[in-house]
PDB file of C-alpha atoms in Angstrom:
ATOM      1  CA  MET K   1     -65.286 175.061 116.817  1.00  0.00           C
ATOM      2  CA  GLN K   2     -65.313 175.979 113.358  1.00  0.00           C
ATOM      3  CA  LYS K   3     -63.050 178.239 111.582  1.00  0.00           C
ATOM      4  CA  LYS K   4     -63.795 179.995 108.522  1.00  0.00           C
ATOM      5  CA  LEU K   5     -61.106 180.168 105.815  1.00  0.00           C
ATOM      6  CA  THR K   6     -61.044 181.844 102.383  1.00  0.00           C
ATOM      7  CA  ILE K   7     -58.982 180.193  99.659  1.00  0.00           C
ATOM      8  CA  ALA K   8     -58.611 181.001  96.082  1.00  0.00           C
ATOM      9  CA  ILE K   9     -59.113 178.328  93.377  1.00  0.00           C
ATOM     10  CA  ALA K  10     -59.413 178.306  89.393  1.00  0.00           C
ATOM     11  CA  GLU K  11     -63.001 179.000  88.298  1.00  0.00           C
ATOM     12  CA  ASP K  12     -63.412 176.053  86.385  1.00  0.00           C
ATOM     13  CA  VAL K  13     -62.488 174.176  89.617  1.00  0.00           C
ATOM     14  CA  TYR K  14     -64.758 176.220  91.666  1.00  0.00           C
ATOM     15  CA  GLU K  15     -67.684 175.681  89.409  1.00  0.00           C
ATOM     16  CA  GLY K  16     -66.875 172.035  89.303  1.00  0.00           C
ATOM     17  CA  LEU K  17     -67.282 171.435  92.931  1.00  0.00           C
ATOM     18  CA  HIS K  18     -70.738 173.407  92.705  1.00  0.00           C
ATOM     19  CA  LYS K  19     -71.774 171.045  89.959  1.00  0.00           C
ATOM     20  CA  VAL K  20     -70.552 167.549  91.569  1.00  0.00           C
ATOM     21  CA  ILE K  21     -70.109 168.211  95.323  1.00  0.00           C
ATOM     22  CA  GLY K  22     -72.858 171.061  95.428  1.00  0.00           C
ATOM     23  CA  PRO K  23     -72.628 174.723  97.133  1.00  0.00           C
ATOM     24  CA  ARG K  24     -73.674 173.613 100.730  1.00  0.00           C
ATOM     25  CA  LYS K  25     -71.346 170.553 100.739  1.00  0.00           C
ATOM     26  CA  ILE K  26     -68.007 172.399  99.793  1.00  0.00           C
ATOM     27  CA  SER K  27     -66.707 172.742 103.263  1.00  0.00           C
ATOM     28  CA  LYS K  28     -67.213 169.272 104.244  1.00  0.00           C
ATOM     29  CA  PHE K  29     -66.001 167.853 101.034  1.00  0.00           C
ATOM     30  CA  VAL K  30     -62.434 169.736 101.587  1.00  0.00           C
ATOM     31  CA  GLU K  31     -62.376 169.272 105.119  1.00  0.00           C
ATOM     32  CA  GLU K  32     -62.384 165.407 104.365  1.00  0.00           C
ATOM     33  CA  LEU K  33     -60.051 165.916 101.890  1.00  0.00           C
ATOM     34  CA  VAL K  34     -57.372 167.815 103.911  1.00  0.00           C
ATOM     35  CA  ARG K  35     -57.979 165.933 107.180  1.00  0.00           C
ATOM     36  CA  PRO K  36     -55.523 163.267 106.612  1.00  0.00           C
ATOM     37  CA  HIS K  37     -52.638 165.066 105.852  1.00  0.00           C
ATOM     38  CA  VAL K  38     -53.056 167.491 108.511  1.00  0.00           C
ATOM     39  CA  VAL K  39     -54.278 165.813 111.692  1.00  0.00           C
ATOM     40  CA  LYS K  40     -51.827 163.154 112.322  1.00  0.00           C
ATOM     41  CA  PRO K  41     -52.776 162.300 116.042  1.00  0.00           C
ATOM     42  CA  LEU K  42     -56.158 161.026 115.298  1.00  0.00           C
ATOM     43  CA  MET K  43     -54.839 158.941 112.625  1.00  0.00           C
ATOM     44  CA  GLU K  44     -52.341 157.511 115.025  1.00  0.00           C
ATOM     45  CA  GLY K  45     -55.265 156.762 117.341  1.00  0.00           C
ATOM     46  CA  GLU K  46     -57.456 155.541 114.701  1.00  0.00           C
ATOM     47  CA  TYR K  47     -54.444 152.747 113.814  1.00  0.00           C
ATOM     48  CA  ALA K  48     -53.863 151.894 117.262  1.00  0.00           C
ATOM     49  CA  ARG K  49     -57.665 151.193 117.903  1.00  0.00           C
ATOM     50  CA  MET K  50     -57.787 149.249 114.656  1.00  0.00           C
ATOM     51  CA  ALA K  51     -54.637 147.284 115.599  1.00  0.00           C
ATOM     52  CA  LYS K  52     -56.279 146.073 118.918  1.00  0.00           C
ATOM     53  CA  ASP K  53     -59.367 144.417 116.804  1.00  0.00           C
ATOM     54  CA  THR K  54     -57.770 141.081 116.670  1.00  0.00           C
ATOM     55  CA  LYS K  55     -60.431 139.443 114.435  1.00  0.00           C
ATOM     56  CA  ARG K  56     -59.530 142.210 111.676  1.00  0.00           C
ATOM     57  CA  GLU K  57     -55.632 141.701 112.099  1.00  0.00           C
ATOM     58  CA  ALA K  58     -55.604 138.194 111.871  1.00  0.00           C
ATOM     59  CA  GLU K  59     -57.996 138.743 108.722  1.00  0.00           C
ATOM     60  CA  ALA K  60     -55.630 141.086 107.064  1.00  0.00           C
ATOM     61  CA  LEU K  61     -52.783 139.264 108.089  1.00  0.00           C
ATOM     62  CA  GLU K  62     -54.428 136.176 106.181  1.00  0.00           C
ATOM     63  CA  TRP K  63     -55.355 138.423 103.235  1.00  0.00           C
ATOM     64  CA  THR K  64     -51.520 139.605 103.054  1.00  0.00           C
ATOM     65  CA  GLU K  65     -50.231 136.263 103.194  1.00  0.00           C
ATOM     66  CA  ALA K  66     -52.378 135.131 100.374  1.00  0.00           C
ATOM     67  CA  THR K  67     -51.833 137.971  98.126  1.00  0.00           C
ATOM     68  CA  PHE K  68     -47.977 137.258  98.279  1.00  0.00           C
ATOM     69  CA  ARG K  69     -48.789 133.408  97.555  1.00  0.00           C
ATOM     70  CA  ASP K  70     -50.193 134.887  94.298  1.00  0.00           C
ATOM     71  CA  ILE K  71     -47.567 137.074  93.798  1.00  0.00           C
ATOM     72  CA  ALA K  72     -44.935 134.306  94.172  1.00  0.00           C
ATOM     73  CA  HIS K  73     -46.825 131.991  91.459  1.00  0.00           C
ATOM     74  CA  GLU K  74     -46.795 135.002  88.778  1.00  0.00           C
ATOM     75  CA  SER K  75     -44.689 134.626  85.575  1.00  0.00           C
ATOM     76  CA  ARG K  76     -42.413 137.548  84.603  1.00  0.00           C
TER      77      ARG K  76
END
């Protein structure tokens, strides 16, 4: 279910949203930006789901280890 929300923003921001995002897409744009900051349980569930993907986790670990090896050899 959706709820209607009225917010006040600067005129230049409003105009920019209309030009860049489009007048019928602003709500979705704002929701996608705000959601990760206010709907924590969904993020935690997604992290748990991702952690169960053993192939993805192995690739992430390999990438992390390679990155740390690269950093260890950088000159300061």
